[in-house]
Coordinates of C-alpha atoms in Angstrom, one line a residue:
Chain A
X1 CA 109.0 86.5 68.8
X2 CA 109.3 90.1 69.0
X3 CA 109.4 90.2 72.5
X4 CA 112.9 89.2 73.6
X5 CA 114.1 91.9 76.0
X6 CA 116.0 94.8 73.7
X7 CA 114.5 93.8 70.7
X8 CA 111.8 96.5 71.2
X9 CA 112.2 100.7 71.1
X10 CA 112.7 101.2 75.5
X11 CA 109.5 103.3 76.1
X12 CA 109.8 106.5 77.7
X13 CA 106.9 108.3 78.9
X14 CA 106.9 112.6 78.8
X15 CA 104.0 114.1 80.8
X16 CA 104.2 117.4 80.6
X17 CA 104.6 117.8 84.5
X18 CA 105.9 115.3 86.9
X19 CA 109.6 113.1 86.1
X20 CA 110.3 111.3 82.6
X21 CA 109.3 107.6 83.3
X22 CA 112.0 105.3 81.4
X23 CA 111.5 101.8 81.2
X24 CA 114.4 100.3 83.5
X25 CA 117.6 99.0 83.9
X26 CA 118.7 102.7 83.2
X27 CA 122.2 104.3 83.7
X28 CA 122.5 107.7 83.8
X29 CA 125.9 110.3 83.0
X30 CA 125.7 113.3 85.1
X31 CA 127.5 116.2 84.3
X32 CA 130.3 115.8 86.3
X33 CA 130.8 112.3 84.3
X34 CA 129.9 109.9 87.3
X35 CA 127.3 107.5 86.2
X36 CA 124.5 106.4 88.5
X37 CA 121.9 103.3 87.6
X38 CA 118.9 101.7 88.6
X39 CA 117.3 98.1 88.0
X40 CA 114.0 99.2 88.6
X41 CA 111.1 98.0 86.3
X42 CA 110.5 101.9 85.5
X43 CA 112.5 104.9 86.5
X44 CA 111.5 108.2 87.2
X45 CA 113.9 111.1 86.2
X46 CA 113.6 114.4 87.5
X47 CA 113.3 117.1 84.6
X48 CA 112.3 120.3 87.6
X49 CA 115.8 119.9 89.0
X50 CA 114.2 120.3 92.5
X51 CA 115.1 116.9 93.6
X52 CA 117.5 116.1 96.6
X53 CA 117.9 112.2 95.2
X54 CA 118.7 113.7 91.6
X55 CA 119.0 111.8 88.9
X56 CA 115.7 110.4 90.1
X57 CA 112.8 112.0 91.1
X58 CA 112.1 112.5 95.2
X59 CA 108.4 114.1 94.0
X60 CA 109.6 117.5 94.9
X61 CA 108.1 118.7 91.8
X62 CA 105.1 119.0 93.7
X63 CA 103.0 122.1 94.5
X64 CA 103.6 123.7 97.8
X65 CA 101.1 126.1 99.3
X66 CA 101.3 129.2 100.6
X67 CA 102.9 128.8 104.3
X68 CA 100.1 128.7 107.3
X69 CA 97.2 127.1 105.2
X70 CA 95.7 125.3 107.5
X71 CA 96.3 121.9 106.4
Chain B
X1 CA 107.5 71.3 105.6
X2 CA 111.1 72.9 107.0
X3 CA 109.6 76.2 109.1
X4 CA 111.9 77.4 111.6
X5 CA 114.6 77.8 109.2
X6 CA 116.8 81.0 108.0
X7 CA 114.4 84.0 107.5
X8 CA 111.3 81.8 107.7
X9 CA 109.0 82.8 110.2
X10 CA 106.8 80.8 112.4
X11 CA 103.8 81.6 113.1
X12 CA 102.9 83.9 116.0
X13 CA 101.2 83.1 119.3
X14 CA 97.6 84.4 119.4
X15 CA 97.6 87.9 121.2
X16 CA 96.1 89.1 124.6
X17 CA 92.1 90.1 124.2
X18 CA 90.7 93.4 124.8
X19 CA 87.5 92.9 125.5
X20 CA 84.7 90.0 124.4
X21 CA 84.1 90.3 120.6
X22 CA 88.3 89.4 120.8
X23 CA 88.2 87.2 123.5
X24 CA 85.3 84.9 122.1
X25 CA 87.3 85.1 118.5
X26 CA 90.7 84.2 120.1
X27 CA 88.7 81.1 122.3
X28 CA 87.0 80.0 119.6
X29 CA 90.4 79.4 117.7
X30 CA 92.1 77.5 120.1
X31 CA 88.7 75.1 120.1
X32 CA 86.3 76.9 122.5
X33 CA 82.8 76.7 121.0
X34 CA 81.3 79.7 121.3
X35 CA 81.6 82.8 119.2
X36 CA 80.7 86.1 119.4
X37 CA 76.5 87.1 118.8
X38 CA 75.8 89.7 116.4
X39 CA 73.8 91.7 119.2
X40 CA 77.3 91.9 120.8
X41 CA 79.3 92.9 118.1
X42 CA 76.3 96.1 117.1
X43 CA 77.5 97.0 120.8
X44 CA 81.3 97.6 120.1
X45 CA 82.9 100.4 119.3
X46 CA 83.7 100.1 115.2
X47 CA 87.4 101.8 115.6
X48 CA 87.5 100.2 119.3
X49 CA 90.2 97.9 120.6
X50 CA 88.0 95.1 120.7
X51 CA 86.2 95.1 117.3
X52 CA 90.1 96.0 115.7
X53 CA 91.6 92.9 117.4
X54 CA 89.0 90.5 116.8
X55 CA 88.5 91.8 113.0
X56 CA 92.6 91.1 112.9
X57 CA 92.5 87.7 114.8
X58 CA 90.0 86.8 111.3
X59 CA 92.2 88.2 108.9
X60 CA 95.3 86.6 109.7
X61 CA 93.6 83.2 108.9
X62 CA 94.2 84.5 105.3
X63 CA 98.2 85.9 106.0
X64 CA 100.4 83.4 108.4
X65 CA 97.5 82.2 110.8
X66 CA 98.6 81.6 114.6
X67 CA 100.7 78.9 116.3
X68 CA 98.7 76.1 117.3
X69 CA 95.7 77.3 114.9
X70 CA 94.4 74.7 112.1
X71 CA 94.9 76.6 108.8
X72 CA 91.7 74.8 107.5
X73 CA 90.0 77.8 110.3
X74 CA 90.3 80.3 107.0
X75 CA 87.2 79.1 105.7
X76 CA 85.2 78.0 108.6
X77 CA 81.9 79.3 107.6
X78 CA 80.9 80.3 111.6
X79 CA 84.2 82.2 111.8
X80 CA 83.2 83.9 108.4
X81 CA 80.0 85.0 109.7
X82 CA 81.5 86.6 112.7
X83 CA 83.7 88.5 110.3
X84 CA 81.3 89.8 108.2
X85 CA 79.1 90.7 111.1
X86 CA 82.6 92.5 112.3
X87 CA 83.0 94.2 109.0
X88 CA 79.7 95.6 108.6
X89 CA 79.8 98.5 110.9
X90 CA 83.7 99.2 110.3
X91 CA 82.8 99.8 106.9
X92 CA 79.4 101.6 107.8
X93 CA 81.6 104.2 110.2
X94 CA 84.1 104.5 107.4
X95 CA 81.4 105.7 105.0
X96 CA 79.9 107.8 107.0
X97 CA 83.1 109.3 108.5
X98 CA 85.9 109.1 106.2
X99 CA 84.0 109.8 102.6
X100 CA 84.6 113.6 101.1
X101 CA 85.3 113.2 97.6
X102 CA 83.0 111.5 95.0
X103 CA 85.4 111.2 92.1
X104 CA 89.1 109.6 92.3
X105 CA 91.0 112.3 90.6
X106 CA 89.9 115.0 93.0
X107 CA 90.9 112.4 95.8
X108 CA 94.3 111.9 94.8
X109 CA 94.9 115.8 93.2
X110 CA 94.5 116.7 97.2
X111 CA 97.2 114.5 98.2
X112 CA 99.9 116.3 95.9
X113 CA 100.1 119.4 97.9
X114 CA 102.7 118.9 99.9
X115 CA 102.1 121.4 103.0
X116 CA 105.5 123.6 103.5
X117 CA 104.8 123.4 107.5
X118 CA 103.0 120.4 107.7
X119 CA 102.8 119.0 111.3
X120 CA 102.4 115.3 110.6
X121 CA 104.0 112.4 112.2
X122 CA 106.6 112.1 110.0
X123 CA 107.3 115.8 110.5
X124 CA 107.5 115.3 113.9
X125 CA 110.4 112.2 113.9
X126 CA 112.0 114.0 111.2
X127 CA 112.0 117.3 113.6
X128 CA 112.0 116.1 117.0
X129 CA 111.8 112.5 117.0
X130 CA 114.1 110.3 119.5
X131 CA 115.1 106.7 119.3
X132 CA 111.8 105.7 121.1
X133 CA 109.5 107.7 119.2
X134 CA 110.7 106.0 116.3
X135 CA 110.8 102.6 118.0
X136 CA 107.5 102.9 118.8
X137 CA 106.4 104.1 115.0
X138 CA 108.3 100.9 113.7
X139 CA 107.0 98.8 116.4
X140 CA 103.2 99.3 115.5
X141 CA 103.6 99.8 111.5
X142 CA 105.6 96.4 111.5
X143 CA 101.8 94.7 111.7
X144 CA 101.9 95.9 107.9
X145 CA 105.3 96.3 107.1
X146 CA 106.2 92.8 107.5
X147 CA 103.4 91.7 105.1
X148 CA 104.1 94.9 102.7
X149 CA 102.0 94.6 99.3
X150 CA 100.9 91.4 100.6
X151 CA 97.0 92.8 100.9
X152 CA 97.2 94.4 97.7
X153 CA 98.0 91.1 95.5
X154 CA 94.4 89.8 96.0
X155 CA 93.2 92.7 93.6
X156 CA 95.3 91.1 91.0
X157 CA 92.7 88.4 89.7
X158 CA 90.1 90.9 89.8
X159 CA 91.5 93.7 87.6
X160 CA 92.1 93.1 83.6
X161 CA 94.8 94.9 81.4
X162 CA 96.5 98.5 82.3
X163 CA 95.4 98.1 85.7
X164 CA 96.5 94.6 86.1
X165 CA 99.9 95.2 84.3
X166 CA 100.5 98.5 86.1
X167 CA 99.6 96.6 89.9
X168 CA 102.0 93.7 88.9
X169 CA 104.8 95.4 87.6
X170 CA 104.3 97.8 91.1
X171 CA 104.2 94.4 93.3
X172 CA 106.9 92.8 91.8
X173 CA 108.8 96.2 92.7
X174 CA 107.6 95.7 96.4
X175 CA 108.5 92.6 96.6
X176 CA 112.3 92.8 95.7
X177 CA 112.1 92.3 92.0
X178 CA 113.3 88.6 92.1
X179 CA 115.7 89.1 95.0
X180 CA 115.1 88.3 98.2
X181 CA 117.4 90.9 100.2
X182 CA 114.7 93.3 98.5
X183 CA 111.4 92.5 100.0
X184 CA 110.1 95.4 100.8
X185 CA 109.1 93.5 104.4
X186 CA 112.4 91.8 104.4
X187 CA 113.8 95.5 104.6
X188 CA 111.6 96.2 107.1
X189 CA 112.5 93.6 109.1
X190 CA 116.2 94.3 108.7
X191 CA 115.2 98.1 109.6
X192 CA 113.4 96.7 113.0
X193 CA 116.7 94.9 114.1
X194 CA 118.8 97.8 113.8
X195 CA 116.4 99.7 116.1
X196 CA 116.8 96.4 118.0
X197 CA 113.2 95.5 117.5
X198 CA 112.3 91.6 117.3
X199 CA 111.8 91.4 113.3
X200 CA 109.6 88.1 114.1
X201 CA 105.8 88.7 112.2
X202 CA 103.2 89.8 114.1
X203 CA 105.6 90.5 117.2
X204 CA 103.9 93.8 118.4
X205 CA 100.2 93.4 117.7
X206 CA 99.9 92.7 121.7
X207 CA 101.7 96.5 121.8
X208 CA 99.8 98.1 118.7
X209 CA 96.8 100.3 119.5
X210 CA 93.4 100.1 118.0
X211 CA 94.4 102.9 115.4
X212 CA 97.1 101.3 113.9
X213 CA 95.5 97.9 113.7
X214 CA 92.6 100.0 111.8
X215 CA 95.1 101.0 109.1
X216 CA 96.0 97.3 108.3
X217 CA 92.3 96.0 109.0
X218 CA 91.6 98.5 105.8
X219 CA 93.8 96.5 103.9
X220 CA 92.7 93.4 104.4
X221 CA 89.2 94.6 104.7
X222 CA 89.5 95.9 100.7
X223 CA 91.9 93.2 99.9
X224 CA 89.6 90.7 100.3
X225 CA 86.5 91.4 98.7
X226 CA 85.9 91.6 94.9
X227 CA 83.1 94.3 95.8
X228 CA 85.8 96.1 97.2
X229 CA 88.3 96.6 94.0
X230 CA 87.9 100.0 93.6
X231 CA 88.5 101.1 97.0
X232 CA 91.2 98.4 97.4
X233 CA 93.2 100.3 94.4
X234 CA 92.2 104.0 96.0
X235 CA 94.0 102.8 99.0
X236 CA 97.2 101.5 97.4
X237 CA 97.0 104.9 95.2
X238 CA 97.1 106.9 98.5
X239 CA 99.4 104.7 99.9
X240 CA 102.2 105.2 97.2
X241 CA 101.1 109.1 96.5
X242 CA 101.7 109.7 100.4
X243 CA 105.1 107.4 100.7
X244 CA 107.3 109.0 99.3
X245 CA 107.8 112.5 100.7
X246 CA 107.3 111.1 104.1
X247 CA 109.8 108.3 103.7
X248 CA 112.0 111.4 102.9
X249 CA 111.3 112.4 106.6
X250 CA 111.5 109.4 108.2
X251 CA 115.2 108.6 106.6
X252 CA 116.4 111.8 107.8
X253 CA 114.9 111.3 111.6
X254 CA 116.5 107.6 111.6
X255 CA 120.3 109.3 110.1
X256 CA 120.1 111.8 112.8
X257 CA 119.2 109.2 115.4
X258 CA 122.1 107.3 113.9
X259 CA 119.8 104.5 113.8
X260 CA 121.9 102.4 111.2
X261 CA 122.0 101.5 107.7
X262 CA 119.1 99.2 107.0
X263 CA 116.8 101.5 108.8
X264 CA 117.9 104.6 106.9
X265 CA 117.9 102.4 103.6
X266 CA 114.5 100.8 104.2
X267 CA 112.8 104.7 103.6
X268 CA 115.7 105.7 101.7
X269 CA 114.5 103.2 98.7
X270 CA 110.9 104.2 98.9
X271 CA 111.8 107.6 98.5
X272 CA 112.8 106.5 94.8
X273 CA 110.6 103.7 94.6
X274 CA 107.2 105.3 95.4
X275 CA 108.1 108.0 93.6
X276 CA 108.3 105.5 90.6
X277 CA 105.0 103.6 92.0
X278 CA 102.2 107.2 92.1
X279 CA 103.1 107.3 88.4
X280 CA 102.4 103.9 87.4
X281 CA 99.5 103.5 89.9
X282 CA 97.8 106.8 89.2
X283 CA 98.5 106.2 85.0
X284 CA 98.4 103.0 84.6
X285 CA 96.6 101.2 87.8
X286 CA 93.6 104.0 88.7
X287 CA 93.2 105.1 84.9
X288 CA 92.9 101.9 83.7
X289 CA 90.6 100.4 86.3
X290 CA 88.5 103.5 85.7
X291 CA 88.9 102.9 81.5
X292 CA 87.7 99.2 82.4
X293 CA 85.3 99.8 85.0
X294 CA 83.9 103.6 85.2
X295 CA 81.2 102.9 88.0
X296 CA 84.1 102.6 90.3
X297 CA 85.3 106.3 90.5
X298 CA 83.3 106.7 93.5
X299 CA 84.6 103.6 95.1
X300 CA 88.2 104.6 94.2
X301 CA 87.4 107.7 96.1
X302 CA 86.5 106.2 99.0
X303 CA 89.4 104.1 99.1
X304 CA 92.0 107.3 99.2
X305 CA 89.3 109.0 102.2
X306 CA 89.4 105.9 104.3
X307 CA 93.0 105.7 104.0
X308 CA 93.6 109.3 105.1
X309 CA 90.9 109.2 107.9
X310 CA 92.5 105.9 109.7
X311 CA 96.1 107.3 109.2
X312 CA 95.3 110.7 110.7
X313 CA 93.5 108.9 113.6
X314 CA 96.9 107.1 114.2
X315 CA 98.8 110.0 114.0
X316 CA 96.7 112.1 116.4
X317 CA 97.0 109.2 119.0
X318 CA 100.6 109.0 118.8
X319 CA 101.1 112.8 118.9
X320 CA 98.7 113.0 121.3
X321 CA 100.7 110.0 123.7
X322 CA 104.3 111.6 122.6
X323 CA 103.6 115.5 123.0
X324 CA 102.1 114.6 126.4
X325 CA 105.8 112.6 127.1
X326 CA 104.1 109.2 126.9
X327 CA 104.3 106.1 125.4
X328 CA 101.8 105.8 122.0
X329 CA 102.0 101.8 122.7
X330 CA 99.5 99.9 124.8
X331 CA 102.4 98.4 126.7
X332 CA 105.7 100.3 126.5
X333 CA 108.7 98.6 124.7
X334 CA 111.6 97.3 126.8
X335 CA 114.2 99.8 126.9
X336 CA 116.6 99.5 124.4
X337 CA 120.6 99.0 125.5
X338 CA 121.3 102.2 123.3
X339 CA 118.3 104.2 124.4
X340 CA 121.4 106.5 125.8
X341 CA 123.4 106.8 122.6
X342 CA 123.6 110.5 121.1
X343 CA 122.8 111.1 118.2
X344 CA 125.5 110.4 115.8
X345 CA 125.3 113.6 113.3

């Protein structure tokens, strides 16, 4: 069986917007050297650096409109 | 069967009527004979207090049913009949009303701008939002929130490959990954006892306006029928492309309440979780169905419109009831013991 869990090439997916989506358990180093992880099934890693919950992406790579569109 | 046990909830009691379509529905479950005629049900209001309740008092036979309801009342074709006859013109006035896009993608793309003033509900609690603003919000969207994903699994058997891997991997998420502590509704429930809320399912319908049981009729409404895939998966794409920036809001208004850890974790996590969820549903879920099943993009469409409609009628009525200093809830909560506490940051 080629299926047994870590046997396989972890797939990561790279659109060219939006967060990296890594196939989970994941732990990340920061730069200060803490670590941080997640069990999740899939992560999603923030490459704009906007997010507030960084490593992991809050969707604040979104597009915001000009202020007082009506909306 | 043990049912009263730890964590395992009874059934609830049947609630109040509001008006005949629900009062003919509720008599007919506890044994009364006579239903509701379809001359009756054309009268109602489709996004009226009657039509919502009865429509929910049907659905339910499919969720956890009502104390002292037989469960064989799920498929009792008379009650069926009064369903459908219910769901008809729900879904005509959500056609007519809520449909503006014709495909999905243009559908969704909307929901990624994220306003920088937006004016929302979940802008208001996260700006000005007291303990019983938010007491209210959690007391009418635990009618969903205690069955979270819950109308979403039906699609399961209905969708084939990416779709059906991307919505399983997604509802295994919701529902705590193999550990219970993390159901998404257990959570939720753990969220409504720090605001000193009764957790019990199906508590507030009696308190929950016909707006907010419209938003969880949807869901049961798309759930259920086969016919209804593509909208059922339009929803759930709205659903997890909305969550996450306005669970953002909603943790903040519950820290500055001081509301307490469960509640400030339950939107904390789907922060990071939906955030996780759009991709996969939008890539994997809405792609793949579309890959599958093309004819659908219109259906998928209307999914994400109905969604939006139905939540911005709920949040206009609870604006409307809270900016005017009222209660949103069709019979105010008891006060809570801390309703005096300050807020704690």
């Amino acid at each position: 069986m080629s299926t047994v869990p870590g046997e396989r090439p972890r797939r990561i997916t790279a659109p060219r917007e939006g967060p990296l989506l890594v196939e989970g358990p994941v732990e990340v180093v920061l730069e200060d050297g803490t670590t941080v992880s997640s069990e999740r099934f899939c992560v999603a890693l923030c490459t704009c650096r906007r997010s507030r919950a960084y490593p992991w992406c809050d969707t604040s790579h979104r597009q915001h409109p000009e202020r007082g569109r009506p909306d | 069967m043990e049912r009263v046990a730890k964590g395992l909830p009874r059934e609830p009691e049947l609630p109040p009527s509001r008006g005949p379509l629900s009062a003919s529905v509720a008599g007919y479950l506890r044994h009364a004979r006579r239903l509701p005629d379809h001359a009756a049900i054309g009268d109602a209001a489709p996004f009226g207090d009657d039509l919502q309740l009865a429509l929910h008092l049907c659905y339910e036979l499919h969720y956890r049913g009502f104390a002292g309801v037989d469960a064989d009342r799920e498929w009792d074709p008379e009650l069926l009949r009064v369903r459908a006859a219910l769901e008809r013109p729900f879904l005509a006035a959500l056609r007519t009303g809520a449909s503006r896009h014709e495909h999905a993608d243009d559908a969704l793309d909307e929901l990624l701008v994220e306003p920088v003033d937006g004016h929302g509900i979940t802008h208001f609690l996260q700006d000005e939002g007291e303990l019983w603003h938010l007491r209210e919000y959690a007391a009418q969207r635990s009618v969903y929130h205690l069955k979270e994903a819950d109308p979403h699994a039906w699609v399961l058997p209905r969708l084939w490959g990416r779709a059906k891997a991307g919505m399983a991997a997604v509802e295994f998420d919701e529902y705590g990954a193999g550990r219970a502590e993390r159901v998404h509704a257990r959570m939720f429930a753990d969220l409504m006892t720090d605001l000193e809320l009764d957790p019990a399912y199906g508590h507030y319908v009696y308190a929950s306006g016909a707006e907010a049981l419209a938003v969880v009729n949807l869901m049961s409404l798309f759930g259920l029928h086969r016919a209804l895939r593509g909208a059922l998966v339009g929803h759930f794409a709205a659903v997890e492309t909305t969550s996450s920036p306005g669970s953002r809001r909603l943790a903040r208004a519950m820290r500055r309440i001081g509301a307490g850890p469960a509640a400030e974790h339950f939107y904390r996590e789907h922060v990071e979780a939906d955030a996780v969820h759009e991709q996969i549903v939008r890539r994997e879920v809405v792609a793949g169905l579309l890959e599958e099943e093309p004819q659908l993009d219109g259906d998928v469409a209307f999914g994400v419109d109905a969604t939006g409609y139905l939540e911005e009628r709920l949040a206009d009525r609870l604006l409307a009831a809270w900016r005017a200093g009222e209660s949103s809830l069709r019979t105010s909560l008891s006060t809570s013991p801390r309703t005096s506490l300050h807020p704690s940051v």
